[in-house]
Short mmCIF file of C-alpha atoms in Angstrom, two decimals:
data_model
loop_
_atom_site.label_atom_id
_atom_site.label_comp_id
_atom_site.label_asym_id
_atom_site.label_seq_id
_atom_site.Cartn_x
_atom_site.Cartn_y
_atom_site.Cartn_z
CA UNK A 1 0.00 0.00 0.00
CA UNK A 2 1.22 3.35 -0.96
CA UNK A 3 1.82 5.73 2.48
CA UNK A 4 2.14 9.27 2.92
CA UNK A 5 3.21 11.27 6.31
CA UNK A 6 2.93 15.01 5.54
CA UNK A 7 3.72 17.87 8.36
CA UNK A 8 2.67 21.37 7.28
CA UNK A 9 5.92 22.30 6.35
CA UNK A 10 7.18 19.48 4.62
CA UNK A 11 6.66 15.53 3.27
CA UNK A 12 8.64 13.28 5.78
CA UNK A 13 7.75 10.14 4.21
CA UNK A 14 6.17 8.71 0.62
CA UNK A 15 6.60 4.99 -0.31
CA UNK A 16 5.08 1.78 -0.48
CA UNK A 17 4.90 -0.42 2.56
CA UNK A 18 2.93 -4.07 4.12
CA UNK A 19 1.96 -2.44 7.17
CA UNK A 20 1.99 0.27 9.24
CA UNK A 21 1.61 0.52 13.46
CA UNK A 22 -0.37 3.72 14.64
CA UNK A 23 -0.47 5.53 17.87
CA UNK A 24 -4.02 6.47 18.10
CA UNK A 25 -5.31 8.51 20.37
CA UNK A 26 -7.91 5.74 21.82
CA UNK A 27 -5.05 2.85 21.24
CA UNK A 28 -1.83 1.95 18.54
CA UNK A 29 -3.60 0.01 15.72
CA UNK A 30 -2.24 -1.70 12.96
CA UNK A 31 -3.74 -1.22 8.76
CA UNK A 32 -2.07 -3.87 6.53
CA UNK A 33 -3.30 -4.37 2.62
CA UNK A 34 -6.63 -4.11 1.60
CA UNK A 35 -7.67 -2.27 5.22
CA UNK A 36 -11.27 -1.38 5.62
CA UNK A 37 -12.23 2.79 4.79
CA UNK A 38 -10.51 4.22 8.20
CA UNK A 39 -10.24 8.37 9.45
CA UNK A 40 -8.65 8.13 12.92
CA UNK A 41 -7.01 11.05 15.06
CA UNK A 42 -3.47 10.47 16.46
CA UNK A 43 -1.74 11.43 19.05
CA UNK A 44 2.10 12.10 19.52
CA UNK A 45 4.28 8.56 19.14
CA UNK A 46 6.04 6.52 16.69
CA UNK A 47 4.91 5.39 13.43
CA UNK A 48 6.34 1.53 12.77
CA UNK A 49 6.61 1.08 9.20
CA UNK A 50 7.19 -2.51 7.58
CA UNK A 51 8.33 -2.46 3.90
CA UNK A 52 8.34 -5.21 1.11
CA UNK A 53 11.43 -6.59 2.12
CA UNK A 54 10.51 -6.79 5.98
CA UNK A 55 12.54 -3.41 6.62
CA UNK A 56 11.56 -1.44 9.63
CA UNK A 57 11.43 2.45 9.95
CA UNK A 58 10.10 4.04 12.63
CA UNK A 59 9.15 7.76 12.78
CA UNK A 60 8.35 10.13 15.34
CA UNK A 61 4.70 12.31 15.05
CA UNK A 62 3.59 15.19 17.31
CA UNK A 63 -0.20 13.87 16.78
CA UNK A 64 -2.55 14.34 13.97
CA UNK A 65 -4.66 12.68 11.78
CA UNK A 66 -4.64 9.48 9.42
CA UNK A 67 -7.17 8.35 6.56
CA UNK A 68 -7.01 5.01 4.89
CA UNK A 69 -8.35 4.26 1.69
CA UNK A 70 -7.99 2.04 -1.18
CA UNK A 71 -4.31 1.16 -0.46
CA UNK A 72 -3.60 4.52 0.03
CA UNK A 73 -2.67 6.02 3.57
CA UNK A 74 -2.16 9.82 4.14
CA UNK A 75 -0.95 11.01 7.72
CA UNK A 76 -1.18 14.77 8.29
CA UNK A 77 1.08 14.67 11.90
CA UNK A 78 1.46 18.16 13.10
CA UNK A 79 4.85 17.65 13.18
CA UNK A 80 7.36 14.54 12.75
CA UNK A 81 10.77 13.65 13.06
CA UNK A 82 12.27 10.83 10.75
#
């Protein structure tokens, strides 16, 4: 699936990845292909991204929000550190 994490001043990450861990604000969940239609609000914690290969990133966000949707994933953290 194709993920985005934007902050207002800049695009921290763009790629493809098999799954991605969350830190939302009611509890970290987990959208892997084919996830179900999803707007959630975040809060400030690490993003755990799993790639193609079974590489791991992890990124820092400052909270925000994160829609899911065909594949595609868009965070809009308020801020983020990579």
């Amino acid at each position: 699936m194709h993920l985005e994490i934007i902050t207002p001043d800049r695009k921290v990450f763009e790629g493809e990845v098999t799954a991605a861990q969350f830190p939302g604000a009611n509890g970290a969940f987990e959208v892997l292909n084919n996830h179900a239609p999803l707007i959630a609000a975040l809060k400030a914690g690490d993003v755990t991204l799993t790639g193609g290969a079974g590489g791991r990133e992890v990124i820092r966000i400052e909270g925000g929000v994160v829609e899911v949707l065909r594949n595609n994933v868009i965070v809009l953290a308020e801020g983020a550190v990579a």
